[in-house]
Structures are given as C-alpha cells and as structure tokens.
C-alpha cells in the first residue's frame, strides 16, 4: 500500500502565503491540499518526496512569511477520514453544487457528488471554482470536450450535465485516473471516457472545448498541442496560474492562433478563456 506524507503547515499571514506555498509545492510533486483557517494540509506520495527540493523552496526563505510545519505518514485509505473533517459543500453561482456523498442533497440544477480521495478538484481551490464558473457561463450542448489533468473529473462531469455529447478526461496520475472513473460512475455520467496519460494522447484528436487546469509550466509546454487539437471556433479554458502569468500564457496562445477572450480572477489565481 502506497504511503503518503501529510504536512501540516501553520501560516502567517494566511494569504497570500497559502497560494504561493500551494504553487511551489505543486511544482515538486505535492498532489492534494486542504486549506483551513490558520494554514494548510498538503499531501505527497512518500516515494516522490524530494527533501532537498522541499527544504530550498523559495517561500521558506522570504522574511514576510512565517511558516511552520510537521509531517506524518498516512495510508491512502485514510485520506477520506482526513478530508471529511474539512470538506464543506461548495456552491458555484446559483445553479451548481459540489458536495460529498455524505452531504445532504440540495435543490440545484447541477448537483455534483465528488469523493476526491487523493485527487485535486473539489471546487474549494480557486482554480477549480473558476473553471466550473466558466463552464456554467458557456454553452456545452452537443460539444465534444477534453478535460486535461482531470483530477477528480469534476469539470468533465459538469460539462456532460450541460449537454456535451462526447467527453474525454485525462490525467497522468493513476490515482486521479481511478478516482475520475469512480466519480463519473457516481454521477451517472455515460458520455465520459477516462484515460491515464499526458498530452501525447491527443495526437490526431479534435475537440470543440478543451479544459486544462494544471500548472503554468505544463500549460506552456502543451498550449500548441491544445491548439492543434481544437476545432475551428473552439474554446480553450486554462487555469492553474497566477495573474502575473496571464500575459505569458496569452502570448503563447496567440502564437498558436488562439485569441484571448476573458478571464476570471480569484485571490490572484486566474482562469482564462481563449477561442480558436
């Protein structure tokens, strides 16, 4: 059984320390995060933990942030118990609720049930929330959709609920792949295929909409691939980066024939829409 390391971070000030720490931890392999009122809980597979890289994270050497932490080992199957202590339902707009199986169902148009385990994507993080908001604002009826870096599969699930007819959800992490399969079934979705892999799986494929909530470096590497896989007139939604990175992302999109249309912003995180 794979062992994860659970890090409990005490942060002062909470923001922007938490956002910066999440971004830097993501870059060195941390997979899941739970924010709480005085800090952050973060998880990484023990075999992926690089202690020298962790100890030299830039955020730790910045005088304006005070960060203290402890770490313990946790088995994968224990994640749900940790998660249930801190996961409240999330409402996006007036029509969408993301909740756990143990939460009471509420009367909304799009009721999404997610059990994330070690996967990223409950709607709590700003990037997931804004991507869900983008989906709510745009038409998906009869569209073909790719959810790249799908995590829990929550974006693909909402896209199917909004009328998409053929969807693919892809994640490089096996745990996310398995978890997305579980959540797709849990929400009675029948049009979503889930794959384990990376952007190499996109060769020769075409979509009307591509959703990619990953991180800045991977997005920059794969934007050209996304543009090639996007039908003329298609929509590309990108998130997982900060407002300060938007110009860089948009410039790469422009070189690939993608026009910036709008962006959402929440706590300095950005989710941007581009059209082919």
PDB file of C-alpha atoms in Angstrom:
ATOM      1  CA  UNK A   1       0.000   0.000   0.000  1.00  0.00           C
ATOM      2  CA  UNK A   2       1.376   3.353  -1.065  1.00  0.00           C
ATOM      3  CA  UNK A   3       2.217   5.686   1.820  1.00  0.00           C
ATOM      4  CA  UNK A   4       1.655   9.429   1.630  1.00  0.00           C
ATOM      5  CA  UNK A   5       3.286  12.133   3.688  1.00  0.00           C
ATOM      6  CA  UNK A   6       0.873  14.559   5.299  1.00  0.00           C
ATOM      7  CA  UNK A   7       2.301  18.029   6.014  1.00  0.00           C
ATOM      8  CA  UNK A   8       0.516  20.378   8.389  1.00  0.00           C
ATOM      9  CA  UNK A   9       1.559  23.987   7.713  1.00  0.00           C
ATOM     10  CA  UNK A  10       0.889  26.893  10.066  1.00  0.00           C
ATOM     11  CA  UNK A  11       0.968  30.120   8.039  1.00  0.00           C
ATOM     12  CA  UNK A  12       1.148  33.815   8.859  1.00  0.00           C
ATOM     13  CA  UNK A  13      -0.297  35.702   7.124  1.00  0.00           C
ATOM     14  CA  UNK A  14      -2.664  33.096   5.684  1.00  0.00           C
ATOM     15  CA  UNK A  15      -2.817  34.916   2.335  1.00  0.00           C
ATOM     16  CA  UNK A  16      -1.008  35.187   0.047  1.00  0.00           C
ATOM     17  CA  UNK A  17       1.248  32.673   1.844  1.00  0.00           C
ATOM     18  CA  UNK A  18      -1.120  29.749   1.247  1.00  0.00           C
ATOM     19  CA  UNK A  19      -1.471  30.381  -2.500  1.00  0.00           C
ATOM     20  CA  UNK A  20       2.262  30.796  -3.008  1.00  0.00           C
ATOM     21  CA  UNK A  21       3.031  27.691  -0.968  1.00  0.00           C
ATOM     22  CA  UNK A  22       0.488  25.598  -2.903  1.00  0.00           C
ATOM     23  CA  UNK A  23       2.023  26.684  -6.215  1.00  0.00           C
ATOM     24  CA  UNK A  24       5.574  25.850  -5.126  1.00  0.00           C
ATOM     25  CA  UNK A  25       4.597  22.536  -3.517  1.00  0.00           C
ATOM     26  CA  UNK A  26       2.741  21.561  -6.694  1.00  0.00           C
ATOM     27  CA  UNK A  27       5.923  22.087  -8.687  1.00  0.00           C
ATOM     28  CA  UNK A  28       7.760  19.454  -6.605  1.00  0.00           C
ATOM     29  CA  UNK A  29       5.082  16.769  -6.680  1.00  0.00           C
ATOM     30  CA  UNK A  30       2.591  17.551  -3.922  1.00  0.00           C
ATOM     31  CA  UNK A  31      -0.818  16.332  -5.088  1.00  0.00           C
ATOM     32  CA  UNK A  32      -3.570  17.424  -2.737  1.00  0.00           C
ATOM     33  CA  UNK A  33      -4.253  20.393  -0.496  1.00  0.00           C
ATOM     34  CA  UNK A  34      -6.806  21.275   2.155  1.00  0.00           C
ATOM     35  CA  UNK A  35      -6.883  24.888   3.302  1.00  0.00           C
ATOM     36  CA  UNK A  36      -8.052  25.726   6.831  1.00  0.00           C
ATOM     37  CA  UNK A  37      -8.371  28.849   8.934  1.00  0.00           C
ATOM     38  CA  UNK A  38      -4.774  29.003  10.119  1.00  0.00           C
ATOM     39  CA  UNK A  39      -2.856  27.122   7.464  1.00  0.00           C
ATOM     40  CA  UNK A  40      -2.716  24.285   5.001  1.00  0.00           C
ATOM     41  CA  UNK A  41      -2.593  20.488   4.874  1.00  0.00           C
ATOM     42  CA  UNK A  42      -0.662  19.054   1.923  1.00  0.00           C
ATOM     43  CA  UNK A  43      -0.043  15.504   0.712  1.00  0.00           C
ATOM     44  CA  UNK A  44       2.664  13.851  -1.386  1.00  0.00           C
ATOM     45  CA  UNK A  45       3.482  10.217  -2.139  1.00  0.00           C
ATOM     46  CA  UNK A  46       6.420   9.263   0.072  1.00  0.00           C
ATOM     47  CA  UNK A  47       8.329   7.886  -2.919  1.00  0.00           C
ATOM     48  CA  UNK A  48       8.005  11.238  -4.720  1.00  0.00           C
ATOM     49  CA  UNK A  49       9.168  13.412  -1.835  1.00  0.00           C
ATOM     50  CA  UNK A  50      12.479  15.197  -2.542  1.00  0.00           C
ATOM     51  CA  UNK A  51      13.650  16.607   0.786  1.00  0.00           C
ATOM     52  CA  UNK A  52      16.438  18.867  -0.637  1.00  0.00           C
ATOM     53  CA  UNK A  53      13.979  20.484  -3.072  1.00  0.00           C
ATOM     54  CA  UNK A  54      11.421  20.884  -0.308  1.00  0.00           C
ATOM     55  CA  UNK A  55      13.880  22.498   2.097  1.00  0.00           C
ATOM     56  CA  UNK A  56      15.013  25.025  -0.523  1.00  0.00           C
ATOM     57  CA  UNK A  57      11.565  26.245  -1.614  1.00  0.00           C
ATOM     58  CA  UNK A  58      11.718  29.990  -2.150  1.00  0.00           C
ATOM     59  CA  UNK A  59       8.687  30.659   0.042  1.00  0.00           C
ATOM     60  CA  UNK A  60      10.563  29.379   3.098  1.00  0.00           C
ATOM     61  CA  UNK A  61      13.304  31.980   2.705  1.00  0.00           C
ATOM     62  CA  UNK A  62      11.017  35.006   2.465  1.00  0.00           C
ATOM     63  CA  UNK A  63      11.021  37.109   5.625  1.00  0.00           C
ATOM     64  CA  UNK A  64       7.469  38.377   5.128  1.00  0.00           C
ATOM     65  CA  UNK A  65       6.029  34.861   5.580  1.00  0.00           C
ATOM     66  CA  UNK A  66       6.110  32.791   8.778  1.00  0.00           C
ATOM     67  CA  UNK A  67       5.748  29.086   8.025  1.00  0.00           C
ATOM     68  CA  UNK A  68       5.984  26.164  10.444  1.00  0.00           C
ATOM     69  CA  UNK A  69       5.217  22.539   9.667  1.00  0.00           C
ATOM     70  CA  UNK A  70       5.051  18.975  10.890  1.00  0.00           C
ATOM     71  CA  UNK A  71       4.808  15.810   8.800  1.00  0.00           C
ATOM     72  CA  UNK A  72       3.449  12.295   9.329  1.00  0.00           C
ATOM     73  CA  UNK A  73       2.856   9.227   7.174  1.00  0.00           C
ATOM     74  CA  UNK A  74      -0.687   8.383   6.107  1.00  0.00           C
ATOM     75  CA  UNK A  75      -2.036   5.429   4.143  1.00  0.00           C
ATOM     76  CA  UNK A  76      -4.107   6.172   1.031  1.00  0.00           C
ATOM     77  CA  UNK A  77      -7.262   4.698   2.510  1.00  0.00           C
ATOM     78  CA  UNK A  78      -7.064   7.114   5.440  1.00  0.00           C
ATOM     79  CA  UNK A  79      -7.426  10.161   3.164  1.00  0.00           C
ATOM     80  CA  UNK A  80     -11.210  10.178   3.225  1.00  0.00           C
ATOM     81  CA  UNK A  81     -11.271  10.457   7.016  1.00  0.00           C
ATOM     82  CA  UNK A  82      -8.920  13.446   6.828  1.00  0.00           C
ATOM     83  CA  UNK A  83     -10.920  15.003   4.008  1.00  0.00           C
ATOM     84  CA  UNK A  84     -14.324  14.577   5.610  1.00  0.00           C
ATOM     85  CA  UNK A  85     -13.237  16.692   8.574  1.00  0.00           C
ATOM     86  CA  UNK A  86     -12.646  19.733   6.379  1.00  0.00           C
ATOM     87  CA  UNK A  87     -14.793  19.460   3.232  1.00  0.00           C
ATOM     88  CA  UNK A  88     -17.965  21.540   3.139  1.00  0.00           C
ATOM     89  CA  UNK A  89     -20.244  21.699   0.092  1.00  0.00           C
ATOM     90  CA  UNK A  90     -19.283  24.337  -2.478  1.00  0.00           C
ATOM     91  CA  UNK A  91     -21.874  26.327  -4.406  1.00  0.00           C
ATOM     92  CA  UNK A  92     -20.810  27.863  -7.722  1.00  0.00           C
ATOM     93  CA  UNK A  93     -23.212  30.520  -8.919  1.00  0.00           C
ATOM     94  CA  UNK A  94     -26.889  29.804  -8.316  1.00  0.00           C
ATOM     95  CA  UNK A  95     -27.108  26.519 -10.188  1.00  0.00           C
ATOM     96  CA  UNK A  96     -24.175  24.270  -9.244  1.00  0.00           C
ATOM     97  CA  UNK A  97     -23.331  22.440  -6.023  1.00  0.00           C
ATOM     98  CA  UNK A  98     -20.236  20.286  -5.485  1.00  0.00           C
ATOM     99  CA  UNK A  99     -20.681  18.043  -2.466  1.00  0.00           C
ATOM    100  CA  UNK A 100     -19.507  14.800  -0.938  1.00  0.00           C
ATOM    101  CA  UNK A 101     -21.623  11.626  -0.763  1.00  0.00           C
ATOM    102  CA  UNK A 102     -22.202  12.249   2.951  1.00  0.00           C
ATOM    103  CA  UNK A 103     -23.627  15.755   2.382  1.00  0.00           C
ATOM    104  CA  UNK A 104     -27.349  16.296   2.101  1.00  0.00           C
ATOM    105  CA  UNK A 105     -28.587  16.869  -1.446  1.00  0.00           C
ATOM    106  CA  UNK A 106     -29.774  20.386  -2.206  1.00  0.00           C
ATOM    107  CA  UNK A 107     -32.108  21.574  -4.927  1.00  0.00           C
ATOM    108  CA  UNK A 108     -29.831  22.922  -7.644  1.00  0.00           C
ATOM    109  CA  UNK A 109     -29.759  22.390 -11.393  1.00  0.00           C
ATOM    110  CA  UNK A 110     -26.331  20.719 -11.334  1.00  0.00           C
ATOM    111  CA  UNK A 111     -25.768  18.552  -8.271  1.00  0.00           C
ATOM    112  CA  UNK A 112     -22.248  17.059  -8.444  1.00  0.00           C
ATOM    113  CA  UNK A 113     -21.113  14.405  -5.975  1.00  0.00           C
ATOM    114  CA  UNK A 114     -17.334  14.163  -5.625  1.00  0.00           C
ATOM    115  CA  UNK A 115     -15.235  11.902  -3.418  1.00  0.00           C
ATOM    116  CA  UNK A 116     -11.720  13.158  -4.188  1.00  0.00           C
ATOM    117  CA  UNK A 117      -9.552  10.810  -2.112  1.00  0.00           C
ATOM    118  CA  UNK A 118      -6.045  11.927  -3.117  1.00  0.00           C
ATOM    119  CA  UNK A 119      -7.166  13.761  -6.254  1.00  0.00           C
ATOM    120  CA  UNK A 120      -7.318  17.519  -6.824  1.00  0.00           C
ATOM    121  CA  UNK A 121     -10.641  19.127  -7.679  1.00  0.00           C
ATOM    122  CA  UNK A 122     -13.421  19.622  -5.160  1.00  0.00           C
ATOM    123  CA  UNK A 123     -14.237  23.218  -6.077  1.00  0.00           C
ATOM    124  CA  UNK A 124     -12.542  24.556  -2.953  1.00  0.00           C
ATOM    125  CA  UNK A 125      -9.443  25.751  -4.730  1.00  0.00           C
ATOM    126  CA  UNK A 126      -9.861  28.971  -6.677  1.00  0.00           C
ATOM    127  CA  UNK A 127      -8.800  27.430  -9.994  1.00  0.00           C
ATOM    128  CA  UNK A 128     -11.379  24.620  -9.884  1.00  0.00           C
ATOM    129  CA  UNK A 129     -14.080  27.035  -8.755  1.00  0.00           C
ATOM    130  CA  UNK A 130     -13.377  29.426 -11.637  1.00  0.00           C
ATOM    131  CA  UNK A 131     -13.246  26.638 -14.227  1.00  0.00           C
ATOM    132  CA  UNK A 132     -16.649  25.465 -13.028  1.00  0.00           C
ATOM    133  CA  UNK A 133     -17.850  29.071 -13.321  1.00  0.00           C
ATOM    134  CA  UNK A 134     -16.581  29.239 -16.918  1.00  0.00           C
ATOM    135  CA  UNK A 135     -18.461  26.051 -17.765  1.00  0.00           C
ATOM    136  CA  UNK A 136     -21.650  27.471 -16.276  1.00  0.00           C
ATOM    137  CA  UNK A 137     -21.280  30.658 -18.344  1.00  0.00           C
ATOM    138  CA  UNK A 138     -20.711  28.931 -21.695  1.00  0.00           C
ATOM    139  CA  UNK A 139     -22.682  26.623 -23.961  1.00  0.00           C
ATOM    140  CA  UNK A 140     -21.730  22.934 -23.964  1.00  0.00           C
ATOM    141  CA  UNK A 141     -24.749  21.426 -25.695  1.00  0.00           C
ATOM    142  CA  UNK A 142     -23.675  18.881 -28.351  1.00  0.00           C
ATOM    143  CA  UNK A 143     -19.979  19.734 -27.827  1.00  0.00           C
ATOM    144  CA  UNK A 144     -17.007  17.378 -27.789  1.00  0.00           C
ATOM    145  CA  UNK A 145     -14.912  18.116 -24.701  1.00  0.00           C
ATOM    146  CA  UNK A 146     -11.492  17.322 -23.276  1.00  0.00           C
ATOM    147  CA  UNK A 147     -10.790  17.661 -19.541  1.00  0.00           C
ATOM    148  CA  UNK A 148      -6.977  17.633 -19.401  1.00  0.00           C
ATOM    149  CA  UNK A 149      -5.432  16.971 -15.994  1.00  0.00           C
ATOM    150  CA  UNK A 150      -8.881  15.927 -14.829  1.00  0.00           C
ATOM    151  CA  UNK A 151      -8.094  15.192 -11.167  1.00  0.00           C
ATOM    152  CA  UNK A 152     -11.480  14.158  -9.767  1.00  0.00           C
ATOM    153  CA  UNK A 153     -13.235  14.520 -13.150  1.00  0.00           C
ATOM    154  CA  UNK A 154     -15.451  17.301 -11.800  1.00  0.00           C
ATOM    155  CA  UNK A 155     -15.082  19.569 -14.862  1.00  0.00           C
ATOM    156  CA  UNK A 156     -15.986  16.818 -17.323  1.00  0.00           C
ATOM    157  CA  UNK A 157     -18.927  15.832 -15.129  1.00  0.00           C
ATOM    158  CA  UNK A 158     -20.377  19.360 -15.193  1.00  0.00           C
ATOM    159  CA  UNK A 159     -19.735  19.625 -18.943  1.00  0.00           C
ATOM    160  CA  UNK A 160     -21.759  16.454 -19.544  1.00  0.00           C
ATOM    161  CA  UNK A 161     -24.532  17.747 -17.299  1.00  0.00           C
ATOM    162  CA  UNK A 162     -24.591  20.868 -19.502  1.00  0.00           C
ATOM    163  CA  UNK A 163     -25.147  18.821 -22.645  1.00  0.00           C
ATOM    164  CA  UNK A 164     -21.750  17.788 -24.014  1.00  0.00           C
ATOM    165  CA  UNK A 165     -22.152  14.636 -26.077  1.00  0.00           C
ATOM    166  CA  UNK A 166     -18.638  13.172 -26.138  1.00  0.00           C
ATOM    167  CA  UNK A 167     -16.025  13.780 -23.468  1.00  0.00           C
ATOM    168  CA  UNK A 168     -12.549  12.577 -22.609  1.00  0.00           C
ATOM    169  CA  UNK A 169     -10.899  13.059 -19.208  1.00  0.00           C
ATOM    170  CA  UNK A 170      -7.138  12.535 -18.983  1.00  0.00           C
ATOM    171  CA  UNK A 171      -4.720  12.553 -16.059  1.00  0.00           C
ATOM    172  CA  UNK A 172      -1.136  11.362 -15.807  1.00  0.00           C
ATOM    173  CA  UNK A 173      -1.617  10.205 -12.210  1.00  0.00           C
ATOM    174  CA  UNK A 174      -3.059   6.707 -11.711  1.00  0.00           C
ATOM    175  CA  UNK A 175      -4.836   7.722  -8.522  1.00  0.00           C
ATOM    176  CA  UNK A 176      -6.629  10.540 -10.369  1.00  0.00           C
ATOM    177  CA  UNK A 177      -7.486   8.193 -13.239  1.00  0.00           C
ATOM    178  CA  UNK A 178      -9.105   5.680 -10.880  1.00  0.00           C
ATOM    179  CA  UNK A 179     -10.817   8.412  -8.854  1.00  0.00           C
ATOM    180  CA  UNK A 180     -12.244  10.036 -12.003  1.00  0.00           C
ATOM    181  CA  UNK A 181     -13.701   6.691 -13.073  1.00  0.00           C
ATOM    182  CA  UNK A 182     -15.368   6.408  -9.656  1.00  0.00           C
ATOM    183  CA  UNK A 183     -16.787   9.938  -9.748  1.00  0.00           C
ATOM    184  CA  UNK A 184     -18.018   9.585 -13.340  1.00  0.00           C
ATOM    185  CA  UNK A 185     -19.970   6.489 -12.286  1.00  0.00           C
ATOM    186  CA  UNK A 186     -21.121   8.150  -9.054  1.00  0.00           C
ATOM    187  CA  UNK A 187     -22.751  10.966 -11.081  1.00  0.00           C
ATOM    188  CA  UNK A 188     -24.340   8.585 -13.614  1.00  0.00           C
ATOM    189  CA  UNK A 189     -22.341  10.086 -16.479  1.00  0.00           C
ATOM    190  CA  UNK A 190     -22.383   7.938 -19.620  1.00  0.00           C
ATOM    191  CA  UNK A 191     -20.540  10.066 -22.177  1.00  0.00           C
ATOM    192  CA  UNK A 192     -17.152  10.457 -20.433  1.00  0.00           C
ATOM    193  CA  UNK A 193     -14.176   8.228 -21.219  1.00  0.00           C
ATOM    194  CA  UNK A 194     -11.284   8.427 -18.747  1.00  0.00           C
ATOM    195  CA  UNK A 195      -7.667   7.825 -19.782  1.00  0.00           C
ATOM    196  CA  UNK A 196      -4.369   7.646 -17.918  1.00  0.00           C
ATOM    197  CA  UNK A 197      -1.626   9.601 -19.706  1.00  0.00           C
ATOM    198  CA  UNK A 198      -0.475  13.020 -20.885  1.00  0.00           C
ATOM    199  CA  UNK A 199      -0.823  15.264 -23.932  1.00  0.00           C
ATOM    200  CA  UNK A 200       0.660  12.554 -26.174  1.00  0.00           C
ATOM    201  CA  UNK A 201      -2.812  11.003 -26.112  1.00  0.00           C
ATOM    202  CA  UNK A 202      -4.156  13.990 -28.065  1.00  0.00           C
ATOM    203  CA  UNK A 203      -2.375  13.180 -31.331  1.00  0.00           C
ATOM    204  CA  UNK A 204      -4.930  13.036 -34.137  1.00  0.00           C
ATOM    205  CA  UNK A 205      -7.855  14.027 -31.929  1.00  0.00           C
ATOM    206  CA  UNK A 206     -10.170  17.037 -32.190  1.00  0.00           C
ATOM    207  CA  UNK A 207     -12.436  18.727 -29.651  1.00  0.00           C
ATOM    208  CA  UNK A 208     -14.852  21.657 -29.535  1.00  0.00           C
ATOM    209  CA  UNK A 209     -13.802  22.547 -25.987  1.00  0.00           C
ATOM    210  CA  UNK A 210     -10.611  21.894 -24.031  1.00  0.00           C
ATOM    211  CA  UNK A 211     -10.427  22.416 -20.266  1.00  0.00           C
ATOM    212  CA  UNK A 212      -6.954  22.361 -18.698  1.00  0.00           C
ATOM    213  CA  UNK A 213      -6.485  23.191 -15.023  1.00  0.00           C
ATOM    214  CA  UNK A 214      -2.889  22.141 -14.429  1.00  0.00           C
ATOM    215  CA  UNK A 215       0.032  24.488 -13.738  1.00  0.00           C
ATOM    216  CA  UNK A 216       1.819  27.197 -15.643  1.00  0.00           C
ATOM    217  CA  UNK A 217       4.823  25.189 -16.834  1.00  0.00           C
ATOM    218  CA  UNK A 218       2.806  22.270 -18.184  1.00  0.00           C
ATOM    219  CA  UNK A 219       0.339  24.650 -19.825  1.00  0.00           C
ATOM    220  CA  UNK A 220       3.162  26.491 -21.585  1.00  0.00           C
ATOM    221  CA  UNK A 221       4.553  23.189 -22.848  1.00  0.00           C
ATOM    222  CA  UNK A 222       1.202  21.936 -24.124  1.00  0.00           C
ATOM    223  CA  UNK A 223      -0.655  25.007 -25.455  1.00  0.00           C
ATOM    224  CA  UNK A 224       0.494  24.295 -29.006  1.00  0.00           C
ATOM    225  CA  UNK A 225      -0.815  20.729 -28.685  1.00  0.00           C
ATOM    226  CA  UNK A 226      -4.140  22.021 -27.372  1.00  0.00           C
ATOM    227  CA  UNK A 227      -4.434  24.460 -30.272  1.00  0.00           C
ATOM    228  CA  UNK A 228      -3.816  21.666 -32.775  1.00  0.00           C
ATOM    229  CA  UNK A 229      -6.482  19.526 -31.123  1.00  0.00           C
ATOM    230  CA  UNK A 230      -9.069  22.321 -31.031  1.00  0.00           C
ATOM    231  CA  UNK A 231     -11.693  22.608 -33.760  1.00  0.00           C
ATOM    232  CA  UNK A 232     -12.064  25.906 -35.589  1.00  0.00           C
ATOM    233  CA  UNK A 233     -14.209  28.164 -33.443  1.00  0.00           C
ATOM    234  CA  UNK A 234     -13.487  26.017 -30.402  1.00  0.00           C
ATOM    235  CA  UNK A 235     -12.936  27.217 -26.846  1.00  0.00           C
ATOM    236  CA  UNK A 236      -9.889  26.676 -24.634  1.00  0.00           C
ATOM    237  CA  UNK A 237     -10.128  27.278 -20.867  1.00  0.00           C
ATOM    238  CA  UNK A 238      -6.880  27.397 -18.904  1.00  0.00           C
ATOM    239  CA  UNK A 239      -6.206  27.707 -15.190  1.00  0.00           C
ATOM    240  CA  UNK A 240      -3.613  26.813 -12.584  1.00  0.00           C
ATOM    241  CA  UNK A 241      -1.572  30.024 -12.762  1.00  0.00           C
ATOM    242  CA  UNK A 242      -1.398  33.488 -11.246  1.00  0.00           C
ATOM    243  CA  UNK A 243      -2.483  36.839 -12.658  1.00  0.00           C
ATOM    244  CA  UNK A 244       1.187  37.740 -13.129  1.00  0.00           C
ATOM    245  CA  UNK A 245       1.486  34.793 -15.544  1.00  0.00           C
ATOM    246  CA  UNK A 246      -1.505  35.746 -17.704  1.00  0.00           C
ATOM    247  CA  UNK A 247       0.453  37.786 -20.262  1.00  0.00           C
ATOM    248  CA  UNK A 248       2.915  34.933 -20.748  1.00  0.00           C
ATOM    249  CA  UNK A 249       0.124  32.383 -21.191  1.00  0.00           C
ATOM    250  CA  UNK A 250      -1.807  34.659 -23.556  1.00  0.00           C
ATOM    251  CA  UNK A 251       1.286  35.342 -25.665  1.00  0.00           C
ATOM    252  CA  UNK A 252       1.882  31.614 -26.117  1.00  0.00           C
ATOM    253  CA  UNK A 253      -1.776  31.141 -27.028  1.00  0.00           C
ATOM    254  CA  UNK A 254      -1.598  33.988 -29.569  1.00  0.00           C
ATOM    255  CA  UNK A 255       1.412  32.371 -31.264  1.00  0.00           C
ATOM    256  CA  UNK A 256      -0.697  29.222 -31.556  1.00  0.00           C
ATOM    257  CA  UNK A 257      -3.629  31.024 -33.185  1.00  0.00           C
ATOM    258  CA  UNK A 258      -5.741  31.373 -30.046  1.00  0.00           C
ATOM    259  CA  UNK A 259      -7.386  34.684 -29.179  1.00  0.00           C
ATOM    260  CA  UNK A 260      -7.852  35.789 -25.576  1.00  0.00           C
ATOM    261  CA  UNK A 261     -11.498  36.489 -24.767  1.00  0.00           C
ATOM    262  CA  UNK A 262     -11.819  36.944 -20.992  1.00  0.00           C
ATOM    263  CA  UNK A 263     -10.523  35.801 -17.648  1.00  0.00           C
ATOM    264  CA  UNK A 264     -11.873  35.254 -14.169  1.00  0.00           C
ATOM    265  CA  UNK A 265      -9.755  36.130 -11.146  1.00  0.00           C
ATOM    266  CA  UNK A 266      -9.979  34.958  -7.543  1.00  0.00           C
ATOM    267  CA  UNK A 267      -7.326  35.597  -4.874  1.00  0.00           C
ATOM    268  CA  UNK A 268      -4.729  36.278  -7.591  1.00  0.00           C
ATOM    269  CA  UNK A 269      -5.438  32.968  -9.367  1.00  0.00           C
ATOM    270  CA  UNK A 270      -6.716  33.176 -12.958  1.00  0.00           C
ATOM    271  CA  UNK A 271      -8.890  31.093 -15.280  1.00  0.00           C
ATOM    272  CA  UNK A 272      -8.790  32.368 -18.862  1.00  0.00           C
ATOM    273  CA  UNK A 273     -10.869  31.705 -21.966  1.00  0.00           C
ATOM    274  CA  UNK A 274      -9.384  31.604 -25.473  1.00  0.00           C
ATOM    275  CA  UNK A 275     -11.081  30.972 -28.807  1.00  0.00           C
ATOM    276  CA  UNK A 276      -9.673  29.361 -31.924  1.00  0.00           C
TER     277      UNK A 276
END
